[in-house]
Amino acid sequence: MTPPAHDDMLLTLPQVCQVFTVKPSLVRSWVEHEKLRPVKRGSEKGSPLYFARGDVAALLHGLCRLCGESFKRANQRQEFCGQSCRQKYSRRAKG
């Protein structure tokens, strides 16, 4: 089940990796490329970063542009839930 996008429960990096089954390097990459911002940091150097669960979910899950169904993204540019919706959308755009 996908947490709602407005979910602001804070998770540490290890918790994000466990809940969403992603690697720490992927989360660090999102932060580096400004796709995900830590909500807060601890006061000391090396202290944990905290992320809003809804922000992470929004990166991983999307709504299909055609049918509106929720789907897990394979990459950040994915706009459709599957090949059939992508093809139907392309046919509509051409015709």
mmCIF file of C-alpha atoms in Angstrom:
data_model
loop_
_atom_site.group_PDB
_atom_site.id
_atom_site.type_symbol
_atom_site.label_atom_id
_atom_site.label_comp_id
_atom_site.label_asym_id
_atom_site.label_seq_id
_atom_site.Cartn_x
_atom_site.Cartn_y
_atom_site.Cartn_z
ATOM 1 C CA MET A 1 0.000 0.000 0.000
ATOM 2 C CA THR A 2 1.318 3.445 -0.944
ATOM 3 C CA PRO A 3 1.422 6.055 1.825
ATOM 4 C CA PRO A 4 -0.501 9.223 0.926
ATOM 5 C CA ALA A 5 1.593 12.037 -0.597
ATOM 6 C CA HIS A 6 0.686 14.407 2.262
ATOM 7 C CA ASP A 7 2.175 11.967 4.775
ATOM 8 C CA ASP A 8 4.759 13.910 6.765
ATOM 9 C CA MET A 9 5.939 11.129 9.068
ATOM 10 C CA LEU A 10 9.716 11.472 9.376
ATOM 11 C CA LEU A 11 12.010 8.583 8.509
ATOM 12 C CA THR A 12 15.770 8.241 8.754
ATOM 13 C CA LEU A 13 17.812 7.004 5.795
ATOM 14 C CA PRO A 14 17.878 3.381 7.048
ATOM 15 C CA GLN A 15 14.119 3.491 7.632
ATOM 16 C CA VAL A 16 13.490 4.866 4.117
ATOM 17 C CA CYS A 17 15.570 2.029 2.686
ATOM 18 C CA GLN A 18 13.674 -0.574 4.692
ATOM 19 C CA VAL A 19 10.143 0.769 4.117
ATOM 20 C CA PHE A 20 10.524 1.456 0.379
ATOM 21 C CA THR A 21 13.076 -1.263 -0.462
ATOM 22 C CA VAL A 22 15.607 1.133 -1.982
ATOM 23 C CA LYS A 23 19.363 1.384 -1.603
ATOM 24 C CA PRO A 24 20.980 4.172 0.437
ATOM 25 C CA SER A 25 22.938 5.249 -2.662
ATOM 26 C CA LEU A 26 19.651 5.913 -4.499
ATOM 27 C CA VAL A 27 18.349 8.126 -1.685
ATOM 28 C CA ARG A 28 21.674 9.995 -1.578
ATOM 29 C CA SER A 29 21.446 10.466 -5.342
ATOM 30 C CA TRP A 30 17.957 11.979 -4.995
ATOM 31 C CA VAL A 31 19.301 14.398 -2.392
ATOM 32 C CA GLU A 32 22.323 15.262 -4.547
ATOM 33 C CA HIS A 33 20.116 15.923 -7.602
ATOM 34 C CA GLU A 34 17.618 17.898 -5.474
ATOM 35 C CA LYS A 35 14.727 15.508 -6.122
ATOM 36 C CA LEU A 36 14.401 14.888 -2.374
ATOM 37 C CA ARG A 37 15.212 17.282 0.426
ATOM 38 C CA PRO A 38 15.866 16.229 3.996
ATOM 39 C CA VAL A 39 13.201 17.712 6.252
ATOM 40 C CA LYS A 40 15.625 18.153 9.108
ATOM 41 C CA ARG A 41 19.114 17.256 10.155
ATOM 42 C CA GLY A 42 20.557 16.525 13.527
ATOM 43 C CA SER A 43 22.605 19.299 15.131
ATOM 44 C CA GLU A 44 25.941 17.454 15.022
ATOM 45 C CA LYS A 45 28.033 16.534 12.000
ATOM 46 C CA GLY A 46 27.257 12.977 10.941
ATOM 47 C CA SER A 47 23.861 12.999 12.634
ATOM 48 C CA PRO A 48 20.954 11.387 10.765
ATOM 49 C CA LEU A 49 18.928 13.008 8.005
ATOM 50 C CA TYR A 50 15.145 12.850 8.233
ATOM 51 C CA PHE A 51 12.833 12.590 5.224
ATOM 52 C CA ALA A 52 9.051 12.952 4.954
ATOM 53 C CA ARG A 53 7.577 9.554 4.048
ATOM 54 C CA GLY A 54 5.139 11.195 1.612
ATOM 55 C CA ASP A 55 7.965 12.901 -0.300
ATOM 56 C CA VAL A 56 9.715 9.569 -0.822
ATOM 57 C CA ALA A 57 6.451 7.884 -1.847
ATOM 58 C CA ALA A 58 5.805 10.618 -4.429
ATOM 59 C CA LEU A 59 9.169 9.843 -6.061
ATOM 60 C CA LEU A 60 8.464 6.132 -6.263
ATOM 61 C CA HIS A 61 4.749 6.083 -7.119
ATOM 62 C CA GLY A 62 2.848 7.955 -9.778
ATOM 63 C CA LEU A 63 -0.585 8.286 -11.360
ATOM 64 C CA CYS A 64 -1.046 7.189 -14.968
ATOM 65 C CA ARG A 65 -1.696 10.138 -17.311
ATOM 66 C CA LEU A 66 -4.307 8.134 -19.198
ATOM 67 C CA CYS A 67 -6.259 5.933 -16.795
ATOM 68 C CA GLY A 68 -5.381 7.571 -13.461
ATOM 69 C CA GLU A 69 -4.286 4.310 -11.824
ATOM 70 C CA SER A 70 -1.503 4.350 -9.267
ATOM 71 C CA PHE A 71 1.708 2.539 -10.218
ATOM 72 C CA LYS A 72 5.250 2.073 -8.959
ATOM 73 C CA ARG A 73 7.666 3.995 -11.158
ATOM 74 C CA ALA A 74 10.566 2.204 -12.826
ATOM 75 C CA ASN A 75 12.224 5.608 -13.403
ATOM 76 C CA GLN A 76 11.488 9.254 -12.634
ATOM 77 C CA ARG A 77 10.233 10.040 -16.160
ATOM 78 C CA GLN A 78 7.635 7.279 -16.305
ATOM 79 C CA GLU A 79 4.175 8.768 -16.921
ATOM 80 C CA PHE A 80 2.017 5.728 -17.686
ATOM 81 C CA CYS A 81 1.128 2.581 -15.743
ATOM 82 C CA GLY A 82 2.035 0.298 -18.635
ATOM 83 C CA GLN A 83 2.665 -0.156 -22.315
ATOM 84 C CA SER A 84 -1.014 -0.319 -23.278
ATOM 85 C CA CYS A 85 -1.794 3.098 -21.747
ATOM 86 C CA ARG A 86 1.334 4.593 -23.328
ATOM 87 C CA GLN A 87 0.285 3.251 -26.765
ATOM 88 C CA LYS A 88 -3.325 4.430 -26.371
ATOM 89 C CA TYR A 89 -2.078 7.891 -25.400
ATOM 90 C CA SER A 90 0.233 7.995 -28.433
ATOM 91 C CA ARG A 91 -2.618 6.998 -30.764
ATOM 92 C CA ARG A 92 -4.840 9.750 -29.339
ATOM 93 C CA ALA A 93 -2.101 12.350 -29.766
ATOM 94 C CA LYS A 94 -1.545 11.370 -33.425
ATOM 95 C CA GLY A 95 -5.207 11.103 -34.371
#
